[in-house]
Amino acid sequence: MTVFSLLFALLLEQFKPLSSEYRAARWLQPLADKLVELYDDGSVRSGRVAWGLGVIGLAVASWLVWWALWWVHPLFALFFNVGVLYVVLANHADSRAFGDIVVQLAAGNTDRACELLGQWRGRDHTGAAASEIARVGIETGLVTGHRRVFGPLFWFVLLPGPAGVVLYRAAEHLAEAWRERQTGVEGEPSHFGEFARRAFDVIDWVPVRLTALAFSVLGNFEDAMYCWRSQSVLWPDRASGILIATGAGALGVRLGMPVHEEGVVRDRPEMGIGQRADVARMEAAAKLVWRVLVLVILILALLALAGWVGR
């Protein structure tokens, strides 16, 4: 059922992309805001309680619905799995944003490409040159590909029904939504979001490294592993650093380095080795992500086949 659910959801996403108003983030953000309103007193404990209700609660609820549908008929459970995956793995908008940036850069429309990059990331990159836009685009594509597809799929395989994919997506969203909460009640420092960030780091620990390993195997393995070992620790967010450093090494491209962001030039460490980022490297990055997805599907199909043969 796992392989069929995944294939149906991916095909549905390709031929009938989900509208942005129905994507998981649009449903999770009101929940994140409500949990803040009800539980945020600035303490780590309140964040832990809110996280448990929001993440564990959603995961258990999705499993209960799936189990009830399975009890009625397995086909209903399959449809439910496909529906949840369709919503959670809805990355067509990200793929389209990445592709639009590639098109504009290839046409020499740097200003338009910069505008599209800002819309995609939700940050102002005014003043960025073509190479910088390509660098940031590749970085965002590698991290987004993991968090929207490969990370959720790991937990989908690990836990029954859609519980794993819901767990991962909810944990990722709450960690991001509460990341900037530095001020709590009466203007005092808030630690409300700390547990959500730590919990997601734990949940994502294995998936990040499996994705990075896949980048290495399907790209330049030696350079990817070198960059992983020597450069990933330099990035502020360790998980993103692993993905960016390994992806850069696998592609033979230099990422990181200073960027124009929100009106200032923000310094960042250099990641990767090889060529400057350009349109060709962006296209190579997109192909790398797709190859990883094909590899994941093949592995799941082989595991399912082995299970059927062994019965």
mmCIF file of C-alpha atoms in Angstrom:
data_model
loop_
_atom_site.group_PDB
_atom_site.id
_atom_site.type_symbol
_atom_site.label_atom_id
_atom_site.label_comp_id
_atom_site.label_asym_id
_atom_site.label_seq_id
_atom_site.Cartn_x
_atom_site.Cartn_y
_atom_site.Cartn_z
ATOM 1 C CA MET A 1 0.000 0.000 0.000
ATOM 2 C CA THR A 2 2.910 2.354 0.733
ATOM 3 C CA VAL A 3 4.257 2.264 -2.840
ATOM 4 C CA PHE A 4 0.829 2.539 -4.446
ATOM 5 C CA SER A 5 -0.133 5.446 -2.204
ATOM 6 C CA LEU A 6 3.082 7.282 -3.038
ATOM 7 C CA LEU A 7 2.824 6.696 -6.787
ATOM 8 C CA PHE A 8 -0.815 7.758 -6.951
ATOM 9 C CA ALA A 9 -0.126 10.896 -4.904
ATOM 10 C CA LEU A 10 2.883 11.896 -7.030
ATOM 11 C CA LEU A 11 1.008 11.319 -10.281
ATOM 12 C CA LEU A 12 -1.939 13.306 -8.987
ATOM 13 C CA GLU A 13 0.389 16.138 -7.969
ATOM 14 C CA GLN A 14 1.985 16.214 -11.428
ATOM 15 C CA PHE A 15 -1.215 16.144 -13.460
ATOM 16 C CA LYS A 16 -3.477 18.038 -11.052
ATOM 17 C CA PRO A 17 -1.306 20.319 -8.881
ATOM 18 C CA LEU A 18 -2.895 21.309 -5.608
ATOM 19 C CA SER A 19 -3.998 24.926 -5.357
ATOM 20 C CA SER A 20 -2.013 26.994 -2.845
ATOM 21 C CA GLU A 21 -5.122 27.544 -0.721
ATOM 22 C CA TYR A 22 -5.310 23.811 0.025
ATOM 23 C CA ARG A 23 -1.631 23.195 0.794
ATOM 24 C CA ALA A 24 -0.683 21.877 4.225
ATOM 25 C CA ALA A 25 0.827 25.179 5.362
ATOM 26 C CA ARG A 26 -2.500 26.968 4.920
ATOM 27 C CA TRP A 27 -4.130 24.460 7.257
ATOM 28 C CA LEU A 28 -1.322 24.272 9.784
ATOM 29 C CA GLN A 29 -0.739 27.996 10.264
ATOM 30 C CA PRO A 30 -4.126 28.665 11.952
ATOM 31 C CA LEU A 31 -3.383 25.752 14.297
ATOM 32 C CA ALA A 32 0.061 27.171 15.109
ATOM 33 C CA ASP A 33 -1.445 30.596 15.826
ATOM 34 C CA LYS A 34 -4.199 29.120 18.010
ATOM 35 C CA LEU A 35 -1.717 27.099 20.069
ATOM 36 C CA VAL A 36 0.325 30.252 20.646
ATOM 37 C CA GLU A 37 -2.795 32.113 21.732
ATOM 38 C CA LEU A 38 -3.833 29.375 24.170
ATOM 39 C CA TYR A 39 -0.520 28.208 25.632
ATOM 40 C CA ASP A 40 2.288 30.712 25.103
ATOM 41 C CA ASP A 41 3.425 31.979 28.504
ATOM 42 C CA GLY A 42 7.049 32.250 27.404
ATOM 43 C CA SER A 43 8.196 28.985 29.002
ATOM 44 C CA VAL A 44 9.672 25.866 27.425
ATOM 45 C CA ARG A 45 7.038 23.777 29.216
ATOM 46 C CA SER A 46 4.159 25.611 27.538
ATOM 47 C CA GLY A 47 5.833 25.096 24.171
ATOM 48 C CA ARG A 48 6.205 21.385 24.907
ATOM 49 C CA VAL A 49 2.511 21.026 25.739
ATOM 50 C CA ALA A 50 1.442 22.980 22.659
ATOM 51 C CA TRP A 51 3.779 20.966 20.442
ATOM 52 C CA GLY A 52 2.425 17.680 21.794
ATOM 53 C CA LEU A 53 -1.145 18.708 21.095
ATOM 54 C CA GLY A 54 -0.348 20.057 17.656
ATOM 55 C CA VAL A 55 2.042 17.398 16.350
ATOM 56 C CA ILE A 56 1.324 14.192 18.272
ATOM 57 C CA GLY A 57 -2.374 15.007 18.322
ATOM 58 C CA LEU A 58 -2.556 15.391 14.539
ATOM 59 C CA ALA A 59 -0.468 12.277 13.913
ATOM 60 C CA VAL A 60 -2.603 10.119 16.211
ATOM 61 C CA ALA A 61 -5.824 11.539 14.769
ATOM 62 C CA SER A 62 -4.702 10.751 11.209
ATOM 63 C CA TRP A 63 -3.781 7.206 12.254
ATOM 64 C CA LEU A 64 -7.157 6.663 13.925
ATOM 65 C CA VAL A 65 -9.004 7.815 10.804
ATOM 66 C CA TRP A 66 -6.826 5.561 8.644
ATOM 67 C CA TRP A 67 -7.365 2.585 10.972
ATOM 68 C CA ALA A 68 -11.131 3.102 10.976
ATOM 69 C CA LEU A 69 -11.184 3.285 7.171
ATOM 70 C CA TRP A 70 -9.032 0.159 6.949
ATOM 71 C CA TRP A 71 -11.497 -1.648 9.191
ATOM 72 C CA VAL A 72 -14.335 -0.673 6.835
ATOM 73 C CA HIS A 73 -12.357 -1.520 3.671
ATOM 74 C CA PRO A 74 -8.625 -1.324 2.827
ATOM 75 C CA LEU A 75 -9.422 0.603 -0.351
ATOM 76 C CA PHE A 76 -10.811 3.476 1.718
ATOM 77 C CA ALA A 77 -7.590 3.543 3.737
ATOM 78 C CA LEU A 78 -5.592 3.653 0.495
ATOM 79 C CA PHE A 79 -7.581 6.644 -0.743
ATOM 80 C CA PHE A 80 -7.031 8.391 2.582
ATOM 81 C CA ASN A 81 -3.284 7.768 2.362
ATOM 82 C CA VAL A 82 -3.205 9.192 -1.152
ATOM 83 C CA GLY A 83 -5.177 12.248 -0.079
ATOM 84 C CA VAL A 84 -2.886 13.021 2.843
ATOM 85 C CA LEU A 85 0.241 12.536 0.724
ATOM 86 C CA TYR A 86 -1.271 14.703 -2.013
ATOM 87 C CA VAL A 87 -1.683 17.564 0.445
ATOM 88 C CA VAL A 88 1.585 17.142 2.344
ATOM 89 C CA LEU A 89 3.851 16.455 -0.650
ATOM 90 C CA ALA A 90 2.398 19.317 -2.694
ATOM 91 C CA ASN A 91 5.669 20.726 -3.992
ATOM 92 C CA HIS A 92 4.538 21.722 -7.486
ATOM 93 C CA ALA A 93 4.547 25.390 -6.483
ATOM 94 C CA ASP A 94 8.163 25.100 -5.318
ATOM 95 C CA SER A 95 9.175 23.296 -8.513
ATOM 96 C CA ARG A 96 7.429 25.904 -10.604
ATOM 97 C CA ALA A 97 9.044 28.771 -8.680
ATOM 98 C CA PHE A 98 12.462 27.191 -9.192
ATOM 99 C CA GLY A 99 11.765 26.644 -12.889
ATOM 100 C CA ASP A 100 10.539 30.211 -13.400
ATOM 101 C CA ILE A 101 13.762 31.560 -11.886
ATOM 102 C CA VAL A 102 15.798 29.355 -14.235
ATOM 103 C CA VAL A 103 13.835 30.648 -17.235
ATOM 104 C CA GLN A 104 14.333 34.295 -16.277
ATOM 105 C CA LEU A 105 18.045 33.853 -15.605
ATOM 106 C CA ALA A 106 18.506 32.044 -18.912
ATOM 107 C CA ALA A 107 16.800 34.959 -20.666
ATOM 108 C CA GLY A 108 19.048 37.469 -18.904
ATOM 109 C CA ASN A 109 16.204 38.981 -16.849
ATOM 110 C CA THR A 110 18.134 39.241 -13.594
ATOM 111 C CA ASP A 111 15.771 41.732 -11.951
ATOM 112 C CA ARG A 112 12.738 39.545 -12.615
ATOM 113 C CA ALA A 113 14.595 36.450 -11.416
ATOM 114 C CA CYS A 114 15.531 38.309 -8.233
ATOM 115 C CA GLU A 115 11.891 39.285 -7.707
ATOM 116 C CA LEU A 116 10.735 35.689 -8.187
ATOM 117 C CA LEU A 117 13.371 34.445 -5.751
ATOM 118 C CA GLY A 118 12.127 36.926 -3.154
ATOM 119 C CA GLN A 119 8.529 35.814 -3.653
ATOM 120 C CA TRP A 120 9.509 32.162 -3.302
ATOM 121 C CA ARG A 121 11.581 32.611 -0.145
ATOM 122 C CA GLY A 122 9.561 35.441 1.393
ATOM 123 C CA ARG A 123 12.659 37.663 1.626
ATOM 124 C CA ASP A 124 13.957 40.693 -0.237
ATOM 125 C CA HIS A 125 17.010 39.925 -2.392
ATOM 126 C CA THR A 126 17.221 43.253 -4.208
ATOM 127 C CA GLY A 127 20.713 43.841 -5.559
ATOM 128 C CA ALA A 128 21.584 40.183 -6.081
ATOM 129 C CA ALA A 129 23.570 39.326 -9.203
ATOM 130 C CA ALA A 130 22.742 36.376 -11.457
ATOM 131 C CA SER A 131 25.267 34.045 -9.819
ATOM 132 C CA GLU A 132 23.986 34.923 -6.361
ATOM 133 C CA ILE A 133 20.391 34.262 -7.420
ATOM 134 C CA ALA A 134 21.448 30.890 -8.800
ATOM 135 C CA ARG A 135 23.298 30.054 -5.571
ATOM 136 C CA VAL A 136 20.373 30.878 -3.319
ATOM 137 C CA GLY A 137 17.969 29.136 -5.691
ATOM 138 C CA ILE A 138 19.980 25.917 -5.582
ATOM 139 C CA GLU A 139 20.304 26.071 -1.794
ATOM 140 C CA THR A 140 16.576 26.622 -1.362
ATOM 141 C CA GLY A 141 15.757 23.878 -3.857
ATOM 142 C CA LEU A 142 17.926 21.310 -2.079
ATOM 143 C CA VAL A 143 16.515 22.074 1.377
ATOM 144 C CA THR A 144 12.927 22.383 0.146
ATOM 145 C CA GLY A 145 13.166 19.131 -1.800
ATOM 146 C CA HIS A 146 14.166 17.356 1.386
ATOM 147 C CA ARG A 147 11.622 18.966 3.693
ATOM 148 C CA ARG A 148 8.691 18.742 1.303
ATOM 149 C CA VAL A 149 9.359 15.269 -0.081
ATOM 150 C CA PHE A 150 12.156 13.102 1.291
ATOM 151 C CA GLY A 151 11.775 13.893 4.992
ATOM 152 C CA PRO A 152 8.022 13.207 5.042
ATOM 153 C CA LEU A 153 8.490 10.031 2.989
ATOM 154 C CA PHE A 154 10.936 8.599 5.521
ATOM 155 C CA TRP A 155 8.374 8.893 8.289
ATOM 156 C CA PHE A 156 5.553 7.757 6.006
ATOM 157 C CA VAL A 157 7.389 4.467 5.521
ATOM 158 C CA LEU A 158 8.322 4.154 9.186
ATOM 159 C CA LEU A 159 4.911 4.676 10.837
ATOM 160 C CA PRO A 160 1.544 3.100 9.972
ATOM 161 C CA GLY A 161 -0.873 4.902 7.705
ATOM 162 C CA PRO A 162 -0.300 8.617 7.167
ATOM 163 C CA ALA A 163 0.775 9.211 10.788
ATOM 164 C CA GLY A 164 4.451 9.615 9.908
ATOM 165 C CA VAL A 165 4.005 12.093 7.098
ATOM 166 C CA VAL A 166 1.619 14.154 9.243
ATOM 167 C CA LEU A 167 4.052 14.021 12.170
ATOM 168 C CA TYR A 168 6.962 15.298 10.077
ATOM 169 C CA ARG A 169 5.045 18.034 8.264
ATOM 170 C CA ALA A 170 3.383 19.348 11.426
ATOM 171 C CA ALA A 171 6.673 19.300 13.357
ATOM 172 C CA GLU A 172 8.469 21.131 10.538
ATOM 173 C CA HIS A 173 5.772 23.780 10.270
ATOM 174 C CA LEU A 174 5.548 24.486 13.999
ATOM 175 C CA ALA A 175 9.341 24.700 14.272
ATOM 176 C CA GLU A 176 9.385 27.337 11.527
ATOM 177 C CA ALA A 177 6.244 29.159 12.674
ATOM 178 C CA TRP A 178 7.530 29.529 16.241
ATOM 179 C CA ARG A 179 11.198 30.098 15.344
ATOM 180 C CA GLU A 180 10.918 33.892 15.479
ATOM 181 C CA ARG A 181 8.984 34.066 18.739
ATOM 182 C CA GLN A 182 11.556 35.866 20.864
ATOM 183 C CA THR A 183 9.113 37.905 22.963
ATOM 184 C CA GLY A 184 6.442 36.452 25.214
ATOM 185 C CA VAL A 185 3.903 37.922 27.574
ATOM 186 C CA GLU A 186 4.512 41.479 28.798
ATOM 187 C CA GLY A 187 7.518 41.816 26.496
ATOM 188 C CA GLU A 188 9.644 39.273 28.375
ATOM 189 C CA PRO A 189 11.966 36.870 26.483
ATOM 190 C CA SER A 190 10.056 33.840 25.226
ATOM 191 C CA HIS A 191 11.315 30.260 25.127
ATOM 192 C CA PHE A 192 8.030 28.945 23.758
ATOM 193 C CA GLY A 193 9.449 27.778 20.421
ATOM 194 C CA GLU A 194 12.607 26.109 21.740
ATOM 195 C CA PHE A 195 11.106 22.651 22.203
ATOM 196 C CA ALA A 196 9.561 22.685 18.715
ATOM 197 C CA ARG A 197 12.961 23.451 17.185
ATOM 198 C CA ARG A 198 14.746 20.767 19.203
ATOM 199 C CA ALA A 199 12.037 18.197 18.505
ATOM 200 C CA PHE A 200 12.204 18.792 14.771
ATOM 201 C CA ASP A 201 15.988 18.484 14.842
ATOM 202 C CA VAL A 202 15.547 15.016 16.377
ATOM 203 C CA ILE A 203 12.783 14.011 13.953
ATOM 204 C CA ASP A 204 14.824 15.186 10.968
ATOM 205 C CA TRP A 205 18.197 13.793 12.096
ATOM 206 C CA VAL A 206 18.068 10.513 10.179
ATOM 207 C CA PRO A 207 16.117 11.760 7.115
ATOM 208 C CA VAL A 208 18.573 14.622 6.535
ATOM 209 C CA ARG A 209 21.522 12.265 6.507
ATOM 210 C CA LEU A 210 19.797 9.762 4.231
ATOM 211 C CA THR A 211 18.972 12.530 1.756
ATOM 212 C CA ALA A 212 22.549 13.795 1.907
ATOM 213 C CA LEU A 213 23.810 10.255 1.319
ATOM 214 C CA ALA A 214 21.530 9.970 -1.715
ATOM 215 C CA PHE A 215 22.907 13.270 -3.066
ATOM 216 C CA SER A 216 26.396 11.840 -2.644
ATOM 217 C CA VAL A 217 25.663 8.513 -4.330
ATOM 218 C CA LEU A 218 23.910 10.116 -7.308
ATOM 219 C CA GLY A 219 26.442 12.917 -7.712
ATOM 220 C CA ASN A 220 30.175 13.304 -7.172
ATOM 221 C CA PHE A 221 30.517 11.018 -4.158
ATOM 222 C CA GLU A 222 34.048 11.944 -3.104
ATOM 223 C CA ASP A 223 33.509 15.711 -3.250
ATOM 224 C CA ALA A 224 30.088 15.425 -1.604
ATOM 225 C CA MET A 225 31.450 13.487 1.355
ATOM 226 C CA TYR A 226 34.391 15.872 1.707
ATOM 227 C CA CYS A 227 32.070 18.890 1.818
ATOM 228 C CA TRP A 228 29.752 17.122 4.263
ATOM 229 C CA ARG A 229 32.579 16.405 6.684
ATOM 230 C CA SER A 230 34.453 19.685 6.403
ATOM 231 C CA GLN A 231 31.855 22.369 5.613
ATOM 232 C CA SER A 232 28.420 21.452 6.981
ATOM 233 C CA VAL A 233 29.404 22.402 10.547
ATOM 234 C CA LEU A 234 30.032 25.988 9.397
ATOM 235 C CA TRP A 235 26.389 26.622 8.461
ATOM 236 C CA PRO A 236 24.172 28.206 11.163
ATOM 237 C CA ASP A 237 21.504 25.508 10.814
ATOM 238 C CA ARG A 238 23.273 22.137 10.917
ATOM 239 C CA ALA A 239 20.612 20.173 9.028
ATOM 240 C CA SER A 240 20.440 22.690 6.190
ATOM 241 C CA GLY A 241 24.229 22.850 6.203
ATOM 242 C CA ILE A 242 24.475 19.097 5.612
ATOM 243 C CA LEU A 243 22.059 19.259 2.679
ATOM 244 C CA ILE A 244 23.650 22.333 1.100
ATOM 245 C CA ALA A 245 27.260 21.232 1.567
ATOM 246 C CA THR A 246 26.614 17.700 0.318
ATOM 247 C CA GLY A 247 24.469 18.872 -2.575
ATOM 248 C CA ALA A 248 27.090 21.434 -3.571
ATOM 249 C CA GLY A 249 29.831 18.818 -3.507
ATOM 250 C CA ALA A 250 27.707 16.357 -5.479
ATOM 251 C CA LEU A 251 27.002 19.003 -8.125
ATOM 252 C CA GLY A 252 30.505 20.468 -8.220
ATOM 253 C CA VAL A 253 29.270 23.993 -7.501
ATOM 254 C CA ARG A 254 30.142 26.675 -4.964
ATOM 255 C CA LEU A 255 27.225 27.776 -2.778
ATOM 256 C CA GLY A 256 26.922 29.847 0.383
ATOM 257 C CA MET A 257 28.986 33.066 0.423
ATOM 258 C CA PRO A 258 27.578 36.580 1.054
ATOM 259 C CA VAL A 259 24.038 37.370 -0.123
ATOM 260 C CA HIS A 260 21.831 40.454 -0.423
ATOM 261 C CA GLU A 261 18.959 39.959 1.997
ATOM 262 C CA GLU A 262 16.492 42.463 3.454
ATOM 263 C CA GLY A 263 18.559 45.436 2.326
ATOM 264 C CA VAL A 264 21.900 44.274 3.746
ATOM 265 C CA VAL A 265 24.692 41.976 2.633
ATOM 266 C CA ARG A 266 24.686 38.955 4.931
ATOM 267 C CA ASP A 267 27.934 37.061 5.305
ATOM 268 C CA ARG A 268 27.809 33.268 5.016
ATOM 269 C CA PRO A 269 30.442 30.523 4.766
ATOM 270 C CA GLU A 270 31.374 29.104 1.384
ATOM 271 C CA MET A 271 29.988 25.632 0.707
ATOM 272 C CA GLY A 272 30.972 23.183 -1.988
ATOM 273 C CA ILE A 273 33.791 23.180 -4.504
ATOM 274 C CA GLY A 274 34.007 23.663 -8.248
ATOM 275 C CA GLN A 275 32.155 26.013 -10.570
ATOM 276 C CA ARG A 276 30.210 29.197 -9.951
ATOM 277 C CA ALA A 277 26.460 28.762 -9.715
ATOM 278 C CA ASP A 278 24.612 29.434 -12.962
ATOM 279 C CA VAL A 279 21.593 28.263 -14.939
ATOM 280 C CA ALA A 280 23.291 24.994 -15.897
ATOM 281 C CA ARG A 281 24.041 24.220 -12.246
ATOM 282 C CA MET A 282 20.433 25.022 -11.298
ATOM 283 C CA GLU A 283 19.172 22.578 -13.907
ATOM 284 C CA ALA A 284 21.636 19.977 -12.627
ATOM 285 C CA ALA A 285 20.330 20.495 -9.077
ATOM 286 C CA ALA A 286 16.743 19.936 -10.220
ATOM 287 C CA LYS A 287 17.784 16.725 -11.974
ATOM 288 C CA LEU A 288 19.620 15.553 -8.854
ATOM 289 C CA VAL A 289 16.490 15.959 -6.722
ATOM 290 C CA TRP A 290 14.428 14.054 -9.278
ATOM 291 C CA ARG A 291 16.995 11.241 -9.411
ATOM 292 C CA VAL A 292 16.814 10.923 -5.640
ATOM 293 C CA LEU A 293 13.023 10.686 -5.837
ATOM 294 C CA VAL A 294 13.252 7.949 -8.475
ATOM 295 C CA LEU A 295 15.785 6.107 -6.303
ATOM 296 C CA VAL A 296 13.438 6.288 -3.303
ATOM 297 C CA ILE A 297 10.530 4.922 -5.338
ATOM 298 C CA LEU A 298 12.663 2.075 -6.699
ATOM 299 C CA ILE A 299 13.893 1.127 -3.225
ATOM 300 C CA LEU A 300 10.350 1.114 -1.844
ATOM 301 C CA ALA A 301 9.136 -0.940 -4.806
ATOM 302 C CA LEU A 302 11.916 -3.503 -4.313
ATOM 303 C CA LEU A 303 11.162 -3.744 -0.596
ATOM 304 C CA ALA A 304 7.474 -4.245 -1.330
ATOM 305 C CA LEU A 305 8.276 -6.891 -3.946
ATOM 306 C CA ALA A 306 10.584 -8.692 -1.534
ATOM 307 C CA GLY A 307 7.834 -8.668 1.068
ATOM 308 C CA TRP A 308 5.300 -10.165 -1.331
ATOM 309 C CA VAL A 309 7.724 -12.836 -2.575
ATOM 310 C CA GLY A 310 8.628 -13.776 0.993
ATOM 311 C CA ARG A 311 5.049 -14.491 1.996
#
